[in-house]
XYZ file of C-alpha atoms in Angstrom:
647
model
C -21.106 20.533 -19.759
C -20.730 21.049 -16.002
C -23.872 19.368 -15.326
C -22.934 16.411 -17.681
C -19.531 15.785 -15.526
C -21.804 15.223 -12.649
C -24.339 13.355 -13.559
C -25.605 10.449 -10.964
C -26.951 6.848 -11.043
C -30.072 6.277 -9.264
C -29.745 3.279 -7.107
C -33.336 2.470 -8.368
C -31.830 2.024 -11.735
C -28.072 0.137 -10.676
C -30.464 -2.319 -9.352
C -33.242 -2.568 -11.682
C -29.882 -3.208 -14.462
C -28.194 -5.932 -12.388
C -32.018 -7.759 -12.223
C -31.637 -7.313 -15.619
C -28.976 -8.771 -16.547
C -27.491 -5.047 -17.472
C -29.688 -5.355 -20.798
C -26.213 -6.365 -22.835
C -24.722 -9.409 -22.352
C -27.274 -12.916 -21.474
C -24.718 -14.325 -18.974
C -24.468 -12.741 -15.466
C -22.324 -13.697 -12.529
C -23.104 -16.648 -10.563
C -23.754 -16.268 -6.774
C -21.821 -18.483 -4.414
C -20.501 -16.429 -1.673
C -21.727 -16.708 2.224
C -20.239 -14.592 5.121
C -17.848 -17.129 5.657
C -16.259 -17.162 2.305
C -16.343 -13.111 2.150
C -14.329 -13.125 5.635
C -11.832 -15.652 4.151
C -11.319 -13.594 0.909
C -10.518 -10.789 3.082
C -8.065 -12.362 5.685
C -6.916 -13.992 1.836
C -5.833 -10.497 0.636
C -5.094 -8.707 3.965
C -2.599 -11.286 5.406
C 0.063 -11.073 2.672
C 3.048 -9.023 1.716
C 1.967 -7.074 4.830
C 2.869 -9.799 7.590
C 5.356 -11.765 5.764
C 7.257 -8.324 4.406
C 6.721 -5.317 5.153
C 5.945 -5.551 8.632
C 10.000 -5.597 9.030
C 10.827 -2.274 7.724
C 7.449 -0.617 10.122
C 8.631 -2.133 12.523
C 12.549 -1.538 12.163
C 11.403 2.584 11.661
C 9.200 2.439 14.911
C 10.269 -0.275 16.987
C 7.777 -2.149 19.177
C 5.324 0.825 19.377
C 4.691 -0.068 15.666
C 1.858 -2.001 17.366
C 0.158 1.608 17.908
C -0.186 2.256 13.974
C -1.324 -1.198 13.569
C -3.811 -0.272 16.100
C -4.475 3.636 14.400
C -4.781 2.148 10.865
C -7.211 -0.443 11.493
C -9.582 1.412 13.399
C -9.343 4.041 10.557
C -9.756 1.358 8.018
C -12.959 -0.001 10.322
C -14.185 3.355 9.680
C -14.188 3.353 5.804
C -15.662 -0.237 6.255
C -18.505 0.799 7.836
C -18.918 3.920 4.719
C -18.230 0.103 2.223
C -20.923 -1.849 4.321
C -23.394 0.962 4.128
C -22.799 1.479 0.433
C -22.930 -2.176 -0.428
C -25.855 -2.460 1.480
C -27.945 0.337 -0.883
C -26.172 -0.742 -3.692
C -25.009 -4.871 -3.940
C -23.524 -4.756 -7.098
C -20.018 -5.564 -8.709
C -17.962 -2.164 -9.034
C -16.758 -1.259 -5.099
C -15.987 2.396 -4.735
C -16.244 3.205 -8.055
C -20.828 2.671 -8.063
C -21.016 4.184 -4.907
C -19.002 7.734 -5.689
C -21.313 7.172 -9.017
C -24.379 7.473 -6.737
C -23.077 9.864 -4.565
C -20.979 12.289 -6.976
C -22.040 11.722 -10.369
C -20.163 10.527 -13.513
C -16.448 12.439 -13.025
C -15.594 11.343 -9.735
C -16.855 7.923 -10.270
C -14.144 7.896 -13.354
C -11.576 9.210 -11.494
C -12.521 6.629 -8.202
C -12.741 3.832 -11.096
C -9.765 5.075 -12.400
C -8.328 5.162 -8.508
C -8.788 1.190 -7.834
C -7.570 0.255 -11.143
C -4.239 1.584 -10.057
C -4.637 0.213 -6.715
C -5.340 -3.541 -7.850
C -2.792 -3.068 -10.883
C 0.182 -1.990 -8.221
C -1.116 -3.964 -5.223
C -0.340 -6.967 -7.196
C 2.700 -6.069 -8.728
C 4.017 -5.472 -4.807
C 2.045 -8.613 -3.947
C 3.980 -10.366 -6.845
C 7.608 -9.105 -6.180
C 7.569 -10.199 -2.806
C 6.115 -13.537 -3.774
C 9.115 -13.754 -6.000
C 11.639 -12.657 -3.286
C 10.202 -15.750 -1.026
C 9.845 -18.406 -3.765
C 13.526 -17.783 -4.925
C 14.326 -17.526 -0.754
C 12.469 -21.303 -0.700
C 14.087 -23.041 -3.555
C 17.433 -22.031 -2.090
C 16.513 -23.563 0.542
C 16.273 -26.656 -0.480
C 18.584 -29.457 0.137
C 17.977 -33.168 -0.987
C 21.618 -34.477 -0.341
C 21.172 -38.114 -1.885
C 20.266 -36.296 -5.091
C 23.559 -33.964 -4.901
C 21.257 -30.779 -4.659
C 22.583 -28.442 -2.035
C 19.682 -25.293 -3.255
C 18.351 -24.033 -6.329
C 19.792 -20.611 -6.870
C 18.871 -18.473 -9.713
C 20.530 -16.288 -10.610
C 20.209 -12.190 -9.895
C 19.076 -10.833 -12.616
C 16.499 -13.792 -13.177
C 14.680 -12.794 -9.717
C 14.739 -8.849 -9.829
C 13.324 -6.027 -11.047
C 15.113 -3.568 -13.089
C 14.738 -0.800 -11.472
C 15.812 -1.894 -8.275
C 19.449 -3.734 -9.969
C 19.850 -0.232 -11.632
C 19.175 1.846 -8.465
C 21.505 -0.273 -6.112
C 24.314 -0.327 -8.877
C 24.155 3.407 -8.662
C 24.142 3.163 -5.117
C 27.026 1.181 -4.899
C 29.266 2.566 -6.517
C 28.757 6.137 -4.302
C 29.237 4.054 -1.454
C 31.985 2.299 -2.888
C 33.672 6.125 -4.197
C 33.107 6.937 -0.798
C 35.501 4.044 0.907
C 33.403 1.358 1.729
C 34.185 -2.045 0.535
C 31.476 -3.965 -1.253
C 31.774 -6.961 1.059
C 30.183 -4.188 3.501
C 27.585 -3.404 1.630
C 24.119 -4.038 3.216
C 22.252 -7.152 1.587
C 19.550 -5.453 -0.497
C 22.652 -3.158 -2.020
C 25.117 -5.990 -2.541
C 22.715 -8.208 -4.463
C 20.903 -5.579 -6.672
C 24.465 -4.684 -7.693
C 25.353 -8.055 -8.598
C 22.215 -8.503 -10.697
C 23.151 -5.399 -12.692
C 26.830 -6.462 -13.514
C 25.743 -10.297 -13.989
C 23.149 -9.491 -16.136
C 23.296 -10.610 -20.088
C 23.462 -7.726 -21.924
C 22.088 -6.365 -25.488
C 24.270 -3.563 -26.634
C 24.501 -1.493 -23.225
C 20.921 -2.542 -22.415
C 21.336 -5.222 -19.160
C 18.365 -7.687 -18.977
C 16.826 -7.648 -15.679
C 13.568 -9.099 -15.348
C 11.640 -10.581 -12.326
C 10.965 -14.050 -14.140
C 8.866 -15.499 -10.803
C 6.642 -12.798 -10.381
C 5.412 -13.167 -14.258
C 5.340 -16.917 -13.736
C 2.590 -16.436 -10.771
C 0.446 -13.735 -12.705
C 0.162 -15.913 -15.231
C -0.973 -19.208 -13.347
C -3.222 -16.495 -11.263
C -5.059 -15.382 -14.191
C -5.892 -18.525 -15.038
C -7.385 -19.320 -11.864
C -9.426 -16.372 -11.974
C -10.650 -16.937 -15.365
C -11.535 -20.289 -14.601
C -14.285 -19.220 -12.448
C -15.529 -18.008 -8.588
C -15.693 -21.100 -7.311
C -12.042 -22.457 -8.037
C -10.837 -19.206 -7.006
C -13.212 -19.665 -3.648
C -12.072 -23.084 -2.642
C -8.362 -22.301 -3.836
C -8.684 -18.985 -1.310
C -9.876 -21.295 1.161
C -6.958 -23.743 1.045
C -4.418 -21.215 1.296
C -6.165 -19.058 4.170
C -5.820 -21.811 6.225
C -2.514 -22.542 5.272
C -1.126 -19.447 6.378
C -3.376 -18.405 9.827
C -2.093 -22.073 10.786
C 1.629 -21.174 10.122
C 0.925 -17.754 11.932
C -0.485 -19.397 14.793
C 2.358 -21.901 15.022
C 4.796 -19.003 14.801
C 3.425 -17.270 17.753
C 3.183 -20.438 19.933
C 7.026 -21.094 19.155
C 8.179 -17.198 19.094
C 7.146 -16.424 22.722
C 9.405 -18.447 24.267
C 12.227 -16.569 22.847
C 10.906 -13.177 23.584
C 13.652 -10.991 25.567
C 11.689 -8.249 27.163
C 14.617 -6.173 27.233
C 14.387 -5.727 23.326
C 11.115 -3.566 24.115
C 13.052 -1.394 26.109
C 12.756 1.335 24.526
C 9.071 0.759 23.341
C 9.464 3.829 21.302
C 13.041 4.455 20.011
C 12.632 6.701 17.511
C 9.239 8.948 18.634
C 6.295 9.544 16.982
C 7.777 10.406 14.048
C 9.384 6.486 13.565
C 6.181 4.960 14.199
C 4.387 7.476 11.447
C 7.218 6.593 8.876
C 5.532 3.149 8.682
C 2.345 4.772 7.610
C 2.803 2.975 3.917
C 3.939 -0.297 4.743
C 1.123 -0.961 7.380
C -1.492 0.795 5.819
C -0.455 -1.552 2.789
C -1.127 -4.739 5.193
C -4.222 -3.722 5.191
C -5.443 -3.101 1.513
C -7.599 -5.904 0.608
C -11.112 -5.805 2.883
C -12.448 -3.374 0.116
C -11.945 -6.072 -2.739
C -14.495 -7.943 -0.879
C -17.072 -5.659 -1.856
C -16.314 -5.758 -5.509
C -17.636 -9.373 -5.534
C -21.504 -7.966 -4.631
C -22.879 -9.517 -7.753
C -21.265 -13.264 -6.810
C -22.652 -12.799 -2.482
C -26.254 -15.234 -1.761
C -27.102 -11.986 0.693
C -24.753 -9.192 0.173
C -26.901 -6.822 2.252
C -26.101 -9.022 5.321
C -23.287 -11.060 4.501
C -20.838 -8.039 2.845
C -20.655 -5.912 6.546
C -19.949 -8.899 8.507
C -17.435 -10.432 6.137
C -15.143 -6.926 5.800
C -15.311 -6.512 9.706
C -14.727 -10.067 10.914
C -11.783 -9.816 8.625
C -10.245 -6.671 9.749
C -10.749 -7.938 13.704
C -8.860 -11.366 13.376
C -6.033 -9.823 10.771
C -5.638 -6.772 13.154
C -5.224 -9.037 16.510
C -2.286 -11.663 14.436
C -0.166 -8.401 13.581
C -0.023 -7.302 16.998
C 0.786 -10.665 17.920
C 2.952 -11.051 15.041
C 4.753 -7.345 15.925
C 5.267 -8.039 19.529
C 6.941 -11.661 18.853
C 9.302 -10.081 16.226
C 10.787 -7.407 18.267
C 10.532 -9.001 21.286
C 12.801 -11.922 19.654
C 15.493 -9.386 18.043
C 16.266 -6.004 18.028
C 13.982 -3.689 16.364
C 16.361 -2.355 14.159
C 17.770 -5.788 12.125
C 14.071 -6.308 11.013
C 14.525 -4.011 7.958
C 14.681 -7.097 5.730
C 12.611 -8.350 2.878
C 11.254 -11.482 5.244
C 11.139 -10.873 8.924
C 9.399 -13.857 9.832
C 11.872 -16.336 8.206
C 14.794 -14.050 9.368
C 13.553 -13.471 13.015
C 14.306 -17.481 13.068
C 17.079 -17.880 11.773
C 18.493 -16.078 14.402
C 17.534 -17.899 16.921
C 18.577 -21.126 14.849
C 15.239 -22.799 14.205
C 15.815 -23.227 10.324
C 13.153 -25.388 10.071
C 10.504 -22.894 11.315
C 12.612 -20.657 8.615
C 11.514 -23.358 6.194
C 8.282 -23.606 6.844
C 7.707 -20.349 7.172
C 9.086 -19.361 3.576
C 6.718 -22.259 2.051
C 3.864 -20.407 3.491
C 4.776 -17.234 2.882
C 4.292 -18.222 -0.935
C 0.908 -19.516 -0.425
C 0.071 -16.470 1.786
C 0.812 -13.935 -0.894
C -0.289 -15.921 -3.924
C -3.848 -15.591 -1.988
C -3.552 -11.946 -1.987
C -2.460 -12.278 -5.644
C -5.995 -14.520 -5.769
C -8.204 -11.497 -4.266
C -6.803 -8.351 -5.752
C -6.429 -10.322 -9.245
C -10.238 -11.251 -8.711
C -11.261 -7.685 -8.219
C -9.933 -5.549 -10.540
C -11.668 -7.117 -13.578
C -14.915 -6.674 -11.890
C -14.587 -2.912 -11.301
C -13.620 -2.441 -15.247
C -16.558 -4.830 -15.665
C -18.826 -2.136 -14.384
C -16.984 0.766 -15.635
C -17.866 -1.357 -18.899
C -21.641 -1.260 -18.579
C -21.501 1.840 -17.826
C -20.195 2.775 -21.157
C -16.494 4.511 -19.486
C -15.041 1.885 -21.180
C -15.152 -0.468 -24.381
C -18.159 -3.327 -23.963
C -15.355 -5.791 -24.376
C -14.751 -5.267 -21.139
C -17.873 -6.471 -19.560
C -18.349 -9.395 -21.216
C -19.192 -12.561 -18.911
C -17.461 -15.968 -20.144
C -20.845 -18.540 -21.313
C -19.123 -21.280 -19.322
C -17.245 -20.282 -16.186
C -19.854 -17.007 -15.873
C -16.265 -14.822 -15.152
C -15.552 -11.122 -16.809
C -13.542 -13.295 -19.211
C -11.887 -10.150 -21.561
C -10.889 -7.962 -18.728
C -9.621 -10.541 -16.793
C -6.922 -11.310 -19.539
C -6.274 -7.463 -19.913
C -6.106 -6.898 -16.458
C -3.264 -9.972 -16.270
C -1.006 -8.258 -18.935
C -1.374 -4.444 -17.283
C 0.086 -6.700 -13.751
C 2.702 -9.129 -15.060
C 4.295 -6.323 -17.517
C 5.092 -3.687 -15.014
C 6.151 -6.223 -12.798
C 9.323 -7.088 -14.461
C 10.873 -3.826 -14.121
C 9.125 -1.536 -11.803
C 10.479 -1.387 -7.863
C 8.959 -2.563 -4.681
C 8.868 0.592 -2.539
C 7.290 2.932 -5.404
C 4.318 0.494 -6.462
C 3.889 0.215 -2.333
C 3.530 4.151 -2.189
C 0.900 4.426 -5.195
C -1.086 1.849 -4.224
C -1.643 2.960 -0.996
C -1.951 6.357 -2.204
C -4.876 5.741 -4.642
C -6.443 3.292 -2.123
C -6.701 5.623 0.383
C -8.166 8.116 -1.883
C -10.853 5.515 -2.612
C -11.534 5.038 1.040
C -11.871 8.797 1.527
C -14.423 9.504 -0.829
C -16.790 6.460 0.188
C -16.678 7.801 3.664
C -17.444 10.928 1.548
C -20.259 9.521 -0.266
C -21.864 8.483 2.572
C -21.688 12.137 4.296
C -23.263 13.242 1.332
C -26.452 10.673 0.684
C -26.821 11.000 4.989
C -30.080 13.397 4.416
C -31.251 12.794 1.037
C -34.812 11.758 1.105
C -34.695 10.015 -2.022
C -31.691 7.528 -1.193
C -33.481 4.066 -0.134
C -31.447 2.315 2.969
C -30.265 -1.012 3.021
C -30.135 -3.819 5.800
C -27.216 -2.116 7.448
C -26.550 1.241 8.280
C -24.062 3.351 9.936
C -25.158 4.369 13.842
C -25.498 8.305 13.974
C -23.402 10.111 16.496
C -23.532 13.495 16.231
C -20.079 15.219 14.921
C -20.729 18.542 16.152
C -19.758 17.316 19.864
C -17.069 15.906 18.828
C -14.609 16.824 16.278
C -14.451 20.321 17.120
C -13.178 19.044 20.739
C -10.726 16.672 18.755
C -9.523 19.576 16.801
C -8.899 21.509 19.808
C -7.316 18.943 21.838
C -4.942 18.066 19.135
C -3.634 22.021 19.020
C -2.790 21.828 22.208
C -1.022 18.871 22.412
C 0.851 19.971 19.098
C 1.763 23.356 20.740
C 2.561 21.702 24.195
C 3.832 18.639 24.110
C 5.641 18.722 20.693
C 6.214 22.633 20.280
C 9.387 22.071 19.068
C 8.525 19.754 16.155
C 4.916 22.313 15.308
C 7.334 25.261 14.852
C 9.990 23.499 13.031
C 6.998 22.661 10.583
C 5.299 26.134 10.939
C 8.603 27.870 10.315
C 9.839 25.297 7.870
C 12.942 25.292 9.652
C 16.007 23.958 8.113
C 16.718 20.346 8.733
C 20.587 18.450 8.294
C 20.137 15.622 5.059
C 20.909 12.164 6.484
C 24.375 11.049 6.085
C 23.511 8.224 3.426
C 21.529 10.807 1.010
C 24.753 13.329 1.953
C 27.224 11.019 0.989
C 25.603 9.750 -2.273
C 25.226 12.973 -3.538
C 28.759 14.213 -3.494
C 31.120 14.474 -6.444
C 35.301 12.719 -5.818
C 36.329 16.603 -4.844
C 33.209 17.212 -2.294
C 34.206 13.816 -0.699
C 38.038 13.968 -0.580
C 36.697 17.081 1.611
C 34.272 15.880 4.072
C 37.296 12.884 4.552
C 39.552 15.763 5.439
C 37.275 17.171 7.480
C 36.288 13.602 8.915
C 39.953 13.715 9.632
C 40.081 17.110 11.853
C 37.262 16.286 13.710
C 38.382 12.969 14.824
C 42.102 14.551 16.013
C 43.546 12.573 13.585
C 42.371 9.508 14.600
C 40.664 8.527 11.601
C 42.533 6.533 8.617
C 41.027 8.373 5.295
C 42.887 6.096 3.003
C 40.717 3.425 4.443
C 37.678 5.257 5.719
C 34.237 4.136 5.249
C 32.385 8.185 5.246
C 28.802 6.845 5.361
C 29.629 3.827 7.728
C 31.595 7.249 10.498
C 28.590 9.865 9.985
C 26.240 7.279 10.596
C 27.908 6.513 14.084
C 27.614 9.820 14.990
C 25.507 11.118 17.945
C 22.443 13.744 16.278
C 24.809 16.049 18.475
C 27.875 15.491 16.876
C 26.059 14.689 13.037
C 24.717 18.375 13.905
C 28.720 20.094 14.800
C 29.760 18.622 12.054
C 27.369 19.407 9.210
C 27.435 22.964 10.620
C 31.140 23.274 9.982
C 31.904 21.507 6.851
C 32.891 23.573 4.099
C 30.402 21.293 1.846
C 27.639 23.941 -0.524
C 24.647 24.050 2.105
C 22.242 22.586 -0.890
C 24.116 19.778 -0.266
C 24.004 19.159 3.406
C 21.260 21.053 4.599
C 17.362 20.881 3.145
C 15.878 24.068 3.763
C 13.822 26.645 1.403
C 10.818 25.143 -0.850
C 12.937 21.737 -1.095
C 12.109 20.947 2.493
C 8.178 22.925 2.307
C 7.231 20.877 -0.694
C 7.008 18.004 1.527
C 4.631 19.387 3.926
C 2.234 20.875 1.103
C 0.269 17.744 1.565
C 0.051 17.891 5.731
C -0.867 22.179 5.342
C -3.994 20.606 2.621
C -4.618 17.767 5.300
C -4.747 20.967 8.220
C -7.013 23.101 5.426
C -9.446 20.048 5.113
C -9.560 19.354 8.337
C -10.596 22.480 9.119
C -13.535 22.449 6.635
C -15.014 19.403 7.481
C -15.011 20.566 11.171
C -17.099 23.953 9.827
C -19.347 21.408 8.013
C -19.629 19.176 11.057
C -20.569 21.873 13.544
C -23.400 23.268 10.486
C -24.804 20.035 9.602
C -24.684 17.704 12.045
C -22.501 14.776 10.063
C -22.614 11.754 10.550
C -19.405 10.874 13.020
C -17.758 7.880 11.844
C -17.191 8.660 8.023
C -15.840 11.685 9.305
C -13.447 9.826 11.327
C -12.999 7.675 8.506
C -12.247 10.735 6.377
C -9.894 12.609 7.902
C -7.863 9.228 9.180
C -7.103 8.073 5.613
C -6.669 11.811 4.376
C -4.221 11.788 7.690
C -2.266 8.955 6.250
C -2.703 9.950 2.890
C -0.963 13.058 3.304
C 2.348 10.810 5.356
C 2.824 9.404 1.854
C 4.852 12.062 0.949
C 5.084 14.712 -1.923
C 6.793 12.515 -4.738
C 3.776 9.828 -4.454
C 0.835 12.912 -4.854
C 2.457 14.178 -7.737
C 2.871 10.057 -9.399
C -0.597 9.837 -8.617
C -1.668 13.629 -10.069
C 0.387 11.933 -13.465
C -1.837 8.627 -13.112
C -5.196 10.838 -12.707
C -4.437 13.373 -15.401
C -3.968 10.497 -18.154
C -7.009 9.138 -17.036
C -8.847 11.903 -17.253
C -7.592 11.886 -20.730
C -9.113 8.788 -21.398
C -12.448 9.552 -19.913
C -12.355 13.129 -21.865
C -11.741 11.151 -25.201
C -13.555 8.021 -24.778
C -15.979 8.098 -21.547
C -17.291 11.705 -21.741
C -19.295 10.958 -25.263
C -19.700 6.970 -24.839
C -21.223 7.097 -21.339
C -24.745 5.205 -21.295
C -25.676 8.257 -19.447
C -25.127 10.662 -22.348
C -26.562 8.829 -24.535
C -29.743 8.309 -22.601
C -30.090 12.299 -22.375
């Protein structure tokens, strides 16, 4: 059976089925794609949510060294898009990650990869979507046509969120509120989830809060995608230049209000700031792999697939610099932890209508990425289709507008369902999770086929540098620097050494007796100088030096499980960085033993690097996504696999 698992596609054979026609269905995709419209479709889905959203929050964490991790991830992505181009250069064929691990792993990981990009497409465009949402309801209350009495259309709360999020902040509110502050000071994001939950029509004690927008642009989406490559080209097109003009325009007005002193301090909150982005930037870049999904549809995809994915991650990786510097070189770092920076960072200065047209753009810019990911999914169930992993529904190709028809459909309910209800920071996490997982085993898969004899190369090819020289150097310098430079942070991490819990988590979890305490407390420690009958807890902790936060958590009478995370509740959250050290380690023993290739390996352990930031609670929602897929395969793919059957 262990054999079976594993079993490989010759490349021979992928292409010798895709001549074909794949033997099962008479239609095939139609080919229409140059370089040109390959780089588009990738600035299309890079240039998105990630520019017009979550580019605030990275760069309220890290301030204007954010740039840096702009900088880190792309070369690291550049890296797994050489281990892409290489891949779709031996193998040009629908299917992305998912054919290549199938060459170079065999049948389970190819599932599991497969399995991997479905949840990456599926939750890319749910983020993709609730943004969208958050800017579309953002424009139409905007808009103000006086001679027709209309002074912007606002909808209401519960119409334009998810429930999750309304649920979450009404929770949130009302510890904030227990805790003395008034609602009118709670932040924005707080205050109006809260709303939609109370607002909200309700069945029984069930509140209906759905994201009504972000169905509404699935739906007219899927459409476009069913209708054909083409449409979806041209419409790509449209909107691509929409948006880098907008950009462009933004930066030529934006430095002229850049205050230098606002990146001063470039670096406010160290290393680890800048490395709390990791999601939301790494998430700006998702996208350059969909490109390679559309193989089948590309006139040359040896030639043309390399050049699109690379022009595309050059030009999108020079505007967010731009865009970065210009934002917190207008404002303050730390305002920009808002749902649309651009349109905000505007505002302040009193340009409304560069607010305007930035939020009309902003909806074109992320319906593209909508366009993109919403194009490649179907493609990759397509193959996992003719390969017999799943039903032969899926693969069938629409007589007329030559589109995976079936799956498209499917693939626009599994989006637009989860996106009425499921919240904006967890579907970030997972898809950037299971995308990075892709990216690490094609830089995998291309370590592994380096020496086989057997493997026929494509037009384009990864230069050798030997990793021997280098790696083991890299390992070595970065010990020392760890145990130098930040000794203090390596043996807090060694030692797991107890760290305070943030004032907002502290506050939220205490019950009316733990908190009439800390006020009493709040009280001594101020000399008296502090009303408690009017005292806002979270708002006075939070003004505290790290200094005084420190005295004063060390001194309350509050349980330390409460105040302090220490013990396996603060190690669980480095398991992933001790596996990240552990495979480091290995691949540095391989490197040194077989000579490996250098780039995938940088390519490797940079994605496993930010992979492992992600956080504990996102492996284990991914380990729940790959189990019940492995279900699947073990029930369905295992005994319907064209591969088994052939045997």
């Amino acid at each position: 059976m262990l054999n079976n698992l594993f079993r490989k596609k010759s490349i021979s054979k992928i292409l010798q089925d895709a001549e074909g026609g794949h033997g099962d269905h008479e239609h095939s995709l139609k080919k229409t794609l140059g370089v040109r419209d390959l780089t588009t479709f990738g600035i299309a889905a890079i240039i998105g949510a990630g520019i017009f959203s979550t580019i605030g929050k990275a760069s309220a964490d890290g301030g204007p060294a954010v740039v840096f991790l702009f900088i880190f991830t792309a070369i690291a992505c550049s890296f797994a898009a050489f281990a892409y181009a290489e891949f779709a250069s031996m193998v040009p064929v629908s299917g992305s990650a998912y054919t290549y691990s199938y060459v170079a792993f065999g049948e389970l990981i190819a599932w599991i990869i497969g399995w991997s990009l479905i949840m990456e497409y599926s939750i890319g465009n749910i983020t993709v979507a609730i943004s969208w949402s958050d800017y579309f309801t953002s424009l139409l209350s905007s808009i103000h046509i006086p001679p027709l009495g209309i002074e912007g259309i606002h909808l209401p709360d519960w119409m334009t969120m998810d429930y999750l999020t309304a649920y979450n902040g009404h929770k949130h509110a009302e510890a904030l509120i227990s805790a003395g502050k008034d609602i009118s000071n709670l932040d924005d994001a707080t205050r109006i989830a809260n709303n939609a939950w109370v607002t909200a029509p309700q069945i029984g004690n069930f509140h209906i809060v759905a994201d009504l927008p972000a169905l509404g642009i699935i739906i007219l989406i899927t459409w476009l995608v069913y209708r054909g490559m083409k449409e979806s080209r041209n419409a790509s097109n449209a909107m691509v230049i929409v948006k880098l003009a907008v950009i462009l325009l933004v930066l030529a007005v934006g430095v002229f209000y850049i205050d230098t002193a606002n990146w001063d301090p470039f670096a406010p909150n160290g290393i680890s700031g800048i490395l709390k982005g990791v999601s939301a930037v790494f998430f700006a870049y998702i996208g350059f792999d969909a490109i390679s999904t559309t193989a089948e549809e590309c006139k040359d995809p040896q030639r043309d697939l390399p050049r699109g994915m690379m022009w595309a991650i050059v030009i999108c990786t020079i505007l967010y610099i731009a865009i970065a510097l210009v934002l917190t070189g207008i404002v303050p770092y730390h305002t920009l932890a808002v749902g649309d920076p651009l349109a905000f960072v505007f505002d302040k200065i009193d340009l409304k209508i560069m607010s305007g047209i930035i939020a009309v753009s902003a909806v074109f810019a992320m319906a593209s990425v909508l366009l993109v990911f919403q194009m490649g999914q179907p493609r990759i169930w397509m193959s996992m289709s003719r390969d017999g992993l799943l039903p032969k529904k899926f693969s069938k190709i629409h007589p007329k507008y030559k589109t995976p028809s079936f799956a498209t459909i499917v693939v626009g309910f599994v989006v637009a369902v989860p996106s009425l209800f499921m919240n904006l920071t967890i579907v970030t996490d997972l898809c950037s999770i299971g995308t990075l997982f892709a990216f690490v085993v094609v830089c995998a898969g291309v370590l592994v086929l380096q020496n086989r004899p057997d493997v026929k190369r494509g037009k384009f090819k990864i230069p050798y540098v030997n990793s021997k020289y280098v790696i083991p150097i890299l390992l070595i310098g970065s010990l020392i620097l760890a145990f130098t430079q930040f000794k203090e942070e390596t043996n807090a991490f060694i030692f797991n050494t107890p760290v305070n819990v943030q004032p907002v988590d502290l506050v939220t979890s205490l019950n009316d007796q733990e908190l009439n305490t800390i006020k009493q407390e709040i009280s001594v420690f101020s000399n008296g100088e502090v009303d408690i009958n009017v005292l806002d807890t979270e708002a006075f902790l939070s003004s505290l030096s790290p200094e005084e936060y420190h005295n004063f958590i060390e001194q309350s009478a509050i349980d330390n499980s409460k105040k302090i995370s220490s013990g396996w509740d603060l190690f669980q959250h480095k398991i992933p960085m001790w596996i990240f050290i552990l495979v480091t380690l290995i691949i540095t023993f391989y490197c040194i033993t077989k000579n490996l290739s250098l780039i995938p390996v940088l390519g490797l352990l940079s994605c496993f690097y930010m992979m492992c930031e992600l956080g504990i609670s996102n492996w284990i929602g991914f380990g729940i996504w790959l189990i019940v897929g492995l279900i699947i395969y073990f029930f369905y793919g295992y005994k319907k696999s064209k591969l088994a059957t052939q045997e």
